[in-house]
Coordinates of C-alpha atoms in Angstrom, one line a residue:
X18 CA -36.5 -3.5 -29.3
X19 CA -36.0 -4.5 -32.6
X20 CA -38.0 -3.4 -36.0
X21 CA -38.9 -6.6 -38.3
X22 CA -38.4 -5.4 -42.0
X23 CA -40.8 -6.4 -44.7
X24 CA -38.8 -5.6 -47.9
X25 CA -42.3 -5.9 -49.8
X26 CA -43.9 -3.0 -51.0
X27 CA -47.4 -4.6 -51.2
X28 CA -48.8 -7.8 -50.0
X29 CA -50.9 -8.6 -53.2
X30 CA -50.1 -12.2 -53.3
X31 CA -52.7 -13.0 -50.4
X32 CA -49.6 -14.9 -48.4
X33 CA -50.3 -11.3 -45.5
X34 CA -47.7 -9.4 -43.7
X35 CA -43.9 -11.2 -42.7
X36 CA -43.3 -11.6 -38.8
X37 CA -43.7 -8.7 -36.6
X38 CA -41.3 -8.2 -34.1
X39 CA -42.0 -7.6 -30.3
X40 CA -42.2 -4.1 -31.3
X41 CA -44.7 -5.1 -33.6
X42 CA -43.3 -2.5 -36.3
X43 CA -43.5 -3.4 -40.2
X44 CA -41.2 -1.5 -42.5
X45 CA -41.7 -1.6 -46.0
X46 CA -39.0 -1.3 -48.5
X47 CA -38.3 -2.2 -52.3
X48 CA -36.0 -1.6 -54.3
X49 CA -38.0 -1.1 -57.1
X50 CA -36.7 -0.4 -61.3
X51 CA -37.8 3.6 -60.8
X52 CA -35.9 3.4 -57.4
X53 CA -32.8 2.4 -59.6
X54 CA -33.4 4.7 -62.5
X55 CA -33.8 7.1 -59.9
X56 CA -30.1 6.7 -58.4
X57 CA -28.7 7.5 -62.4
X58 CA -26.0 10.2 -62.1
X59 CA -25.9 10.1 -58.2
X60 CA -22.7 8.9 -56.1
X61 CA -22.5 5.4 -55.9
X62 CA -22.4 5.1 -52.3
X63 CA -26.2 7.7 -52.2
X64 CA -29.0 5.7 -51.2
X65 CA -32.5 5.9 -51.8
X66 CA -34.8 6.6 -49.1
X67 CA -36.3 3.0 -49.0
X68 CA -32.0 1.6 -49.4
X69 CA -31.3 3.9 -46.0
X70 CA -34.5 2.6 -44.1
X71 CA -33.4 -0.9 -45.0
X72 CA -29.5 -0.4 -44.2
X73 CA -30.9 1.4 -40.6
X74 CA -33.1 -2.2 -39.9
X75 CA -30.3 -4.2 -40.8
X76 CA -27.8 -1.8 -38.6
X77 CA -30.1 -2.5 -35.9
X78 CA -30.7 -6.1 -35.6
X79 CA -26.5 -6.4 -36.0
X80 CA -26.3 -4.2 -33.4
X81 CA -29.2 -5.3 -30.8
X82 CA -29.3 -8.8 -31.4
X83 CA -26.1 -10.0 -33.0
X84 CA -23.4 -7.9 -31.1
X85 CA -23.9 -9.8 -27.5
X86 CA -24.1 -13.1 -29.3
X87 CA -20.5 -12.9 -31.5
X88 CA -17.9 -13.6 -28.8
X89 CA -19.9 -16.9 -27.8
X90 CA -20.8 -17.6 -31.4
X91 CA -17.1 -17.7 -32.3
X92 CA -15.6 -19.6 -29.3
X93 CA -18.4 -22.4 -29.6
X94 CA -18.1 -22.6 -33.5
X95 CA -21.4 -22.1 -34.1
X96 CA -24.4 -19.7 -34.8
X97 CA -27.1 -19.2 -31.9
X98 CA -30.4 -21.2 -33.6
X99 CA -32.7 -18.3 -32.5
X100 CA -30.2 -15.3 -34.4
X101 CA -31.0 -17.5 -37.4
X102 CA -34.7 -17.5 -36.8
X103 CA -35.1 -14.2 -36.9
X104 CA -33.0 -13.9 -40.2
X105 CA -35.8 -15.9 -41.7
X106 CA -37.9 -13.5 -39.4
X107 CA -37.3 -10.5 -40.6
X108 CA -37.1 -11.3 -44.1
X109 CA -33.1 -11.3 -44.7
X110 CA -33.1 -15.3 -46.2
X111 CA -34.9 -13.8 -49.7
X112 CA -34.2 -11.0 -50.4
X113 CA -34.2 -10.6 -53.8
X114 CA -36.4 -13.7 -54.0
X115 CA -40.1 -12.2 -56.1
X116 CA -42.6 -11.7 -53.6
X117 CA -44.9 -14.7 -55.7
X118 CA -42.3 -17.0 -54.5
X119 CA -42.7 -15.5 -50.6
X120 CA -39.8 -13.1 -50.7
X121 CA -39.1 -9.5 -51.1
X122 CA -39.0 -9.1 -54.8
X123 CA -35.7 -6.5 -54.1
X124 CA -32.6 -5.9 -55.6
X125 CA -29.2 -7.6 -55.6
X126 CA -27.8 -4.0 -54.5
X127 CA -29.7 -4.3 -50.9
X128 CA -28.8 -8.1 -50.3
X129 CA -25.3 -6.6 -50.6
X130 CA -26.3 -3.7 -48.0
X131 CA -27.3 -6.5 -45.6
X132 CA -24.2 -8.6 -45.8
X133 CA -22.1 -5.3 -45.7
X134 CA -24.1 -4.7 -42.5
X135 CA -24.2 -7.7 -40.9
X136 CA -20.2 -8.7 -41.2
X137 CA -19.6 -4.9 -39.5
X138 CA -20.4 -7.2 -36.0
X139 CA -20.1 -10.3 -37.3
X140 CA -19.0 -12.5 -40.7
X141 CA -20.1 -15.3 -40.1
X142 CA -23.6 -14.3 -40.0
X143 CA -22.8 -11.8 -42.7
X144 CA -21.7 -15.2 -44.9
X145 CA -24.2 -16.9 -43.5
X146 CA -26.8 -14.3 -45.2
X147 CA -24.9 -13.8 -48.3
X148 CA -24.5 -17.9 -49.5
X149 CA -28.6 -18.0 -48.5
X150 CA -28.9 -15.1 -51.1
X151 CA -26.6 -14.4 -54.0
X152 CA -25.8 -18.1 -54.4
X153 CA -28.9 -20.4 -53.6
X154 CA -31.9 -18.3 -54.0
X155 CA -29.9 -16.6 -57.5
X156 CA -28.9 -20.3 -58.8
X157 CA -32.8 -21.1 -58.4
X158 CA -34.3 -18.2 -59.8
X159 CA -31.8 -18.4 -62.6
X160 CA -31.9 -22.0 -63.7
X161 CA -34.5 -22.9 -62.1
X162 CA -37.6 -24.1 -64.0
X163 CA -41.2 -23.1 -62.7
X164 CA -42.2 -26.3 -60.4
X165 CA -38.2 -26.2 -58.7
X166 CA -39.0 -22.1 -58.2
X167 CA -42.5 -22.7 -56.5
X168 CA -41.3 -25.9 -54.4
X169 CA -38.1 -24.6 -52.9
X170 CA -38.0 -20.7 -53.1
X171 CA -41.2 -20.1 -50.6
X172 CA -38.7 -22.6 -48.0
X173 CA -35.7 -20.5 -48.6
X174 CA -37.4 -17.6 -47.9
X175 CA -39.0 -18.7 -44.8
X176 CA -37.4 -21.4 -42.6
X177 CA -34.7 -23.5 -44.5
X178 CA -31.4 -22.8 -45.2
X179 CA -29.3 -23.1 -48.3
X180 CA -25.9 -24.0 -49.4
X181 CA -23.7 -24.2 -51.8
X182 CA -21.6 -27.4 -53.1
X183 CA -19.3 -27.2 -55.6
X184 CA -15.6 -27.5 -54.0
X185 CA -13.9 -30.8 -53.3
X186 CA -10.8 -32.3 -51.9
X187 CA -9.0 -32.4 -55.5
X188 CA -11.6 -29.4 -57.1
X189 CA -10.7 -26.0 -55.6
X190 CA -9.4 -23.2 -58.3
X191 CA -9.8 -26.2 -60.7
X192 CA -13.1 -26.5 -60.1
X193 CA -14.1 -28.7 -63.0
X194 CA -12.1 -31.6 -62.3
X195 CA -15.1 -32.9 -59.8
X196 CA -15.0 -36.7 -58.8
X197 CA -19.0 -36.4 -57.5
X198 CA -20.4 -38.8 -60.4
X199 CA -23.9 -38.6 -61.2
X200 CA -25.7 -42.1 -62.9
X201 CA -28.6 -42.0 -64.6
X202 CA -31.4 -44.8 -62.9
X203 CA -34.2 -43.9 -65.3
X204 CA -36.2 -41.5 -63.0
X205 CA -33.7 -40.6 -61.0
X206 CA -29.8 -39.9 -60.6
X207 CA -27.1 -42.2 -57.7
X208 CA -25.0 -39.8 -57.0
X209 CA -21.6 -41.1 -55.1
X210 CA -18.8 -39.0 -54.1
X211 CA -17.8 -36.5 -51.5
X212 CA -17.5 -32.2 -50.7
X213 CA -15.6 -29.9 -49.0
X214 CA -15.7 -26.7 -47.7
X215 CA -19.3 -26.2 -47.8
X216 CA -20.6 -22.9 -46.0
X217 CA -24.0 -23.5 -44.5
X218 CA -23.4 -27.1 -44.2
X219 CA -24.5 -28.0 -40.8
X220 CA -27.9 -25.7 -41.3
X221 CA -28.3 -26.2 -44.6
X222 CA -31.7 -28.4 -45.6
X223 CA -31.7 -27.5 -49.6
X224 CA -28.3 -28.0 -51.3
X225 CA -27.2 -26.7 -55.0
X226 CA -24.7 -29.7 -55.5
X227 CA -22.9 -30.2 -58.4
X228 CA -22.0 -33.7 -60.0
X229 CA -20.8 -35.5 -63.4
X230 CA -23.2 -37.1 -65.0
X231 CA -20.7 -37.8 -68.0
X232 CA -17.0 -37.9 -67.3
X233 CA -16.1 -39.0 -71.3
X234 CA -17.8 -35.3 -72.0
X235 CA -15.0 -33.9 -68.8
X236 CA -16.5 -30.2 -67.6
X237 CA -19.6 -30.8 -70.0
X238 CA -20.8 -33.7 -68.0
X239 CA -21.2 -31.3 -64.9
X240 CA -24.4 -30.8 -63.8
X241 CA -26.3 -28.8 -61.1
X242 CA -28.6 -30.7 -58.6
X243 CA -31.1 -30.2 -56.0
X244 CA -30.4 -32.3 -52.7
X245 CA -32.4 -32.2 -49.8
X246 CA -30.6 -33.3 -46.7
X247 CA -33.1 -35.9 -46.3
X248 CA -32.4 -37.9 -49.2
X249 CA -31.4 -41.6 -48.8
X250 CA -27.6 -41.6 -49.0
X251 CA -26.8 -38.2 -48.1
X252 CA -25.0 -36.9 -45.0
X253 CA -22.6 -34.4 -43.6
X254 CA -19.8 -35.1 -42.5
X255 CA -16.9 -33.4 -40.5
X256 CA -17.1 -29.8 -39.4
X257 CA -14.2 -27.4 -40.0
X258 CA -12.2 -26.2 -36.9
X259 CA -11.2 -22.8 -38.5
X260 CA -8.9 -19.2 -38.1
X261 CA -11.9 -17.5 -39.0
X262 CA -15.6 -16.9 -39.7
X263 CA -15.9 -19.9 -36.8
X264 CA -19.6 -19.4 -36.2
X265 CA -20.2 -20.3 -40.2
X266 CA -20.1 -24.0 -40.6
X267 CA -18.0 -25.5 -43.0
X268 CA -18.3 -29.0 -43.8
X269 CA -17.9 -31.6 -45.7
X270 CA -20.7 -33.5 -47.3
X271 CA -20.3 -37.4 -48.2
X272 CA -22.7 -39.3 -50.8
X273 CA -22.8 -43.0 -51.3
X274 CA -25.8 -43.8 -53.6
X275 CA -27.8 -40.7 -53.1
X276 CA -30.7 -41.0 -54.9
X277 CA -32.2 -37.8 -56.6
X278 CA -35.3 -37.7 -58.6
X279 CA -34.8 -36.4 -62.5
X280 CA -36.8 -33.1 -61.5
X281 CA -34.3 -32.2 -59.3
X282 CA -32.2 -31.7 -61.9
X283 CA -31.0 -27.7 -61.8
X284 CA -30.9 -25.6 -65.7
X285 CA -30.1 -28.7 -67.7
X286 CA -27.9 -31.3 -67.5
X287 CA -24.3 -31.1 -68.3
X288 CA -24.3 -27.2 -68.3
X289 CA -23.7 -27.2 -64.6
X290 CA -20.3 -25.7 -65.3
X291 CA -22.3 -22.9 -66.6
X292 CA -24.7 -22.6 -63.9
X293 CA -21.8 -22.5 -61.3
X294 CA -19.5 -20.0 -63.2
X295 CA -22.6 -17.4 -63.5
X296 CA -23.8 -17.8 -59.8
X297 CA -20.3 -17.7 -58.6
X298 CA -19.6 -14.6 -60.5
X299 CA -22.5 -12.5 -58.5
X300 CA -21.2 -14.5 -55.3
X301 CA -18.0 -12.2 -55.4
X302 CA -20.1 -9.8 -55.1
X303 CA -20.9 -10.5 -51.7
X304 CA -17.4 -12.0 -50.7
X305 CA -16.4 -8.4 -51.1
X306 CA -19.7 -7.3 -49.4
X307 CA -18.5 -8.9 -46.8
X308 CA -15.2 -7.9 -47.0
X309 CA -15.8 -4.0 -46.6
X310 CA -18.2 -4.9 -43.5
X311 CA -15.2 -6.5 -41.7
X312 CA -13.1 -3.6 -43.2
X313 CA -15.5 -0.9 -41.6
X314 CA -16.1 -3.0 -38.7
X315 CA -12.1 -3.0 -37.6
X316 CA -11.8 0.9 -38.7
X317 CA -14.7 1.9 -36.5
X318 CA -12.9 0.4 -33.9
X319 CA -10.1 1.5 -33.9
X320 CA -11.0 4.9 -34.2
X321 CA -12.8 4.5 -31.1
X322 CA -10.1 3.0 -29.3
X323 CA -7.5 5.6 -30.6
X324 CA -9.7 8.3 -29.0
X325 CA -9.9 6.5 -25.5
X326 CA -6.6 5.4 -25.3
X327 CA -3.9 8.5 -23.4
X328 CA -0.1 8.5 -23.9
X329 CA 2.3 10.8 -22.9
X330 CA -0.7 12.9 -21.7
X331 CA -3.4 12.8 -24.6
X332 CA -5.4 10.2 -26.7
X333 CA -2.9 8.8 -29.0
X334 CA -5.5 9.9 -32.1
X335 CA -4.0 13.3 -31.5
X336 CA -0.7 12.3 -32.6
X337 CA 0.1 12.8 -36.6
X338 CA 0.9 9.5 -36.9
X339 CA -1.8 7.8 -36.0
X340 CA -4.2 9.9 -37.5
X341 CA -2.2 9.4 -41.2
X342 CA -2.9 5.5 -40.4
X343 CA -6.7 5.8 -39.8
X344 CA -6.5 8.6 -42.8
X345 CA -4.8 5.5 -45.1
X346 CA -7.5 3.1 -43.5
X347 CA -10.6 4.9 -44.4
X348 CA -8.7 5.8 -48.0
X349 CA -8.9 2.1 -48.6
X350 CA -12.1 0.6 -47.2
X351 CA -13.8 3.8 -49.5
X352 CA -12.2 2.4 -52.3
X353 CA -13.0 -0.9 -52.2
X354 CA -17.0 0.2 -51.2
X355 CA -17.0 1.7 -54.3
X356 CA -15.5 -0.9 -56.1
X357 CA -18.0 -3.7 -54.2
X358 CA -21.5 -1.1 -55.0
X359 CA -20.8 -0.6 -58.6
X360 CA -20.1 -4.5 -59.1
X361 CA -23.6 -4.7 -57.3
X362 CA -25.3 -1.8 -59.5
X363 CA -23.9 -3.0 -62.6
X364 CA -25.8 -6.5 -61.2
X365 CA -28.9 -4.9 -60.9
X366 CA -28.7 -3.0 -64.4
X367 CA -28.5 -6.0 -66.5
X368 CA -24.6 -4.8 -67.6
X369 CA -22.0 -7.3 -68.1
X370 CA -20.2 -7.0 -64.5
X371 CA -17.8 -10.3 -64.6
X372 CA -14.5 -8.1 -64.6
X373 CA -15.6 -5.8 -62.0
X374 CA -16.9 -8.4 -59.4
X375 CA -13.5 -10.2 -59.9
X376 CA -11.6 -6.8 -58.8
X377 CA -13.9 -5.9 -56.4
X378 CA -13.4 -8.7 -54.7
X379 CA -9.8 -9.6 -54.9
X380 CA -9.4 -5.9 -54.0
X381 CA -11.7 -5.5 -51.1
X382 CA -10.1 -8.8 -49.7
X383 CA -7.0 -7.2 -49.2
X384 CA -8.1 -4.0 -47.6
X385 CA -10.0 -5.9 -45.3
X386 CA -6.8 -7.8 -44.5
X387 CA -4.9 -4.6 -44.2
X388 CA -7.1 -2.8 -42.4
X389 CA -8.0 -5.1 -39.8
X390 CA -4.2 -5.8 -39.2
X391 CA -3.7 -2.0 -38.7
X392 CA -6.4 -2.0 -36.5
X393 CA -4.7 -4.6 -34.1
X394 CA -1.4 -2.9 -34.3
X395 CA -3.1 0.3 -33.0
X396 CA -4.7 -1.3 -30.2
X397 CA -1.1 -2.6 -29.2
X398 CA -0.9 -5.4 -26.9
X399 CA -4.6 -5.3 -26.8
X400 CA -5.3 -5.9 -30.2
X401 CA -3.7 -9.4 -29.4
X402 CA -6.3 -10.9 -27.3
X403 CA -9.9 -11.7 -27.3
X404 CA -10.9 -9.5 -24.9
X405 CA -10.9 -6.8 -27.7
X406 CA -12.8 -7.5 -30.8
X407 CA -10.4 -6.3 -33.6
X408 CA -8.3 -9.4 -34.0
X409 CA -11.1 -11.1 -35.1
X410 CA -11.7 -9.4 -37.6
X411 CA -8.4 -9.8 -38.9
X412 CA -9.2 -13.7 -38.3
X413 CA -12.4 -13.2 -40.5
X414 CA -10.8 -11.4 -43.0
X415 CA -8.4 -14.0 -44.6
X416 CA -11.0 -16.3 -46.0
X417 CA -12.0 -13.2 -48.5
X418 CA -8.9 -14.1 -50.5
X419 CA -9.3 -17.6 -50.5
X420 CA -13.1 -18.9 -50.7
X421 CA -15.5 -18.6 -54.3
X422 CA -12.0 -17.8 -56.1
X423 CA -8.7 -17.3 -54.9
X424 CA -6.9 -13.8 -55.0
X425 CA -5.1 -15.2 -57.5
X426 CA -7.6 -17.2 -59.5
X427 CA -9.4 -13.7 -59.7
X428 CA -6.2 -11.7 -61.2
X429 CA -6.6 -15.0 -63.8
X430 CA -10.2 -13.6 -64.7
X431 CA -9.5 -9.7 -64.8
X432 CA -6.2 -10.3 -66.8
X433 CA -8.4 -12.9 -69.9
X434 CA -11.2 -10.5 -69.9
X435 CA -8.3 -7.5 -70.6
X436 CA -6.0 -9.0 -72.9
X437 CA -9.1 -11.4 -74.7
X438 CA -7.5 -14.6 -74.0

């Protein structure tokens, strides 16, 4: 049966215990500021003992509950509504939200561990997790003033889901040349205009969308808003049939007139462009969390299959070839862990991290590519169909250099922040 995890170290707010599962177990974990200055001098990839218990929970939920639900989740395009219940359930939708607000009050560095975890089995789920955490529940407690933090976190945390909207059809790498035009009403804001590529959009309840409230001013006009999908003049719109990540909605989302009140207004207005560059920025982070979980995901696999799999009289794992291959695999995904838990670390430490998120990610992208394509060549013809799971992953793993900053668009950021231009 499965453990619910209650990431809170006390229950001092007087809101009492998260869930229990059928199990009716309760584990407590934090990651707390001694925890971190604990971890000082250790390998990057040593947890603490309250990091372990959590990666375990999360290991076993992904296992139990989310393994026998992927192959239907991807076919039909679409997560199973009780697998996101017990995200919510089990405490995975606020993670590092402060346990005043209803959520765990932990670190950045264990929302990573759970969408590493999570996109081992599946990435859509593993995305699914991540947007909820280091994009909407960060932008809020961020830029979010006092009255926005106590209205919308305690939801996030317990039953509604975020997302993220920023991209549209002429707005991808360039993403301040937005045509979503805000106009000011007096006490509230029409906003008309239209996104794409929204993750979450189908679940989603609470969005971060992002408008132009003055066009004269170009990327200074942008500002950050909070839209709930129950606003007048709000809808979504078309649902993405995609390679990859198919259980994770992507949408688009269409406004004509959508009236916001002025308090929804996100940080302050026309520094939007600075709200989304920040929150993006720790989003990499767990793109390339997600990244190493399809990475490991296709390598654990393949290991497997080498080892069951008899040629010319023995499991072709025996043969030196092979075994350089899975050597060259492991080489790789290790490398880009590190890479994707000191981004995270450096996070949590308050240290400047925008260089090493953009190489994490544009690095563990590519070795989840790699891998996952090795993968499907050593499962031969089998590696081709369904009935075997590594050719999803590949499928999965192509979004990681495309979505919250191209491959390319991150090379751009790495190379200004070396040469100072």
């Amino acid at each position: 049966m499965m453990h619910a995890f209650n990431l809170n170290r006390s229950r001092q707010s007087g809101r009492g215990p998260l869930p229990r599962s059928p199990a009716g177990v309760v584990m407590k974990m934090s990651q707390s500021q001694t925890a971190i200055e604990e971890l000082a001098g250790r390998p990057l990839t040593t947890l603490s003992e309250d990091e372990q218990m959590f990666r375990s929970s999360v290991r076993e939920f992904a296992e139990g509950e989310l393994r026998p639900r992927v192959a239907e989740m991807d076919e039909k395009g679409k997560l199973d509504p009780a697998l996101i219940k017990q995200c919510f359930d089990l405490g995975l939708m606020g993670i590092e939200t402060p346990e005043e607000f209803g959520g765990a009050g932990s670190s950045f560095f264990t929302a990573i561990l759970a969408v590493e975890e999570l996109s081992r089995v599946d990435a859509s789920v593993g995305v699914f997790v991540d947007v909820q955490n280091t994009l909407v529940n960060n932008a809020f407690m961020r830029w979010g003033n006092r009255e926005q933090k106590t209205k919308y976190l305690p939801q996030l945390a317990s039953e509604k889901v975020g997302a993220y909207a920023l991209s549209e059809a002429g707005s991808g790498s360039d993403a301040f040349a937005m045509q979503t035009r805000a106009i000011d009403k007096g006490d509230h804001y029409l906003l008309n205009g239209q996104k794409l590529w929204i993750t979450n959009g189908n679940e989603a309840e609470i969005f971060v969308l992002f408008a132009n409230a003055n066009p004269e001013a170009g990327y200074r006009g942008i500002t950050a808003f909070i839209v709930e999908k129950g606003f007048a003049g709000f809808s979504v719109g078309k649902k993405e049939n995609k390679l990859g990540i198919r259980a994770s909605s992507t949408t688009e989302l269409i406004l004509v007139d959508c009236k916001v009140p002025k308090e929804n207004v996100l940080g302050e207005v026309g520094k939007g462009y600075k709200t989304s560059i920040e929150t993006l920025n720790e989003g990499r982070i767990g793109i390339g969390a997600q990244m190493i979980g399809i990475a490991r995901g296709a390598l654990d696999a393949a290991i497997a299959y080498t080892g069951e799999r008899q040629q010319f009289g023995k499991s072709i794992r025996e043969f030196q070839g092979v075994q350089f291959q899975i050597a060259e695999m492991a080489t790789e995904l290790e490398a880009a862990r590190l890479m994707v838990y000191n981004a995270a670390r450096m996070k949590d430490a308050g240290i400047n991290f925008v260089k090493e998120a953009a190489m994490a990610k544009l690095f563990s992208s590519r070795a989840a590519e790699r891998i996952s394509s090795l993968a499907i060549e050593l499962y031969g013809g089998y590696g081709y169909v369904k009935d075997y799971p590594v050719e999803k992953f590949w499928r999965d793993s192509k979004i990681g250099a495309i979505y919250e900053g191209t491959s390319n668009m991150q090379l751009q950021t790495i190379a200004k922040l070396l040469i100072g231009k």
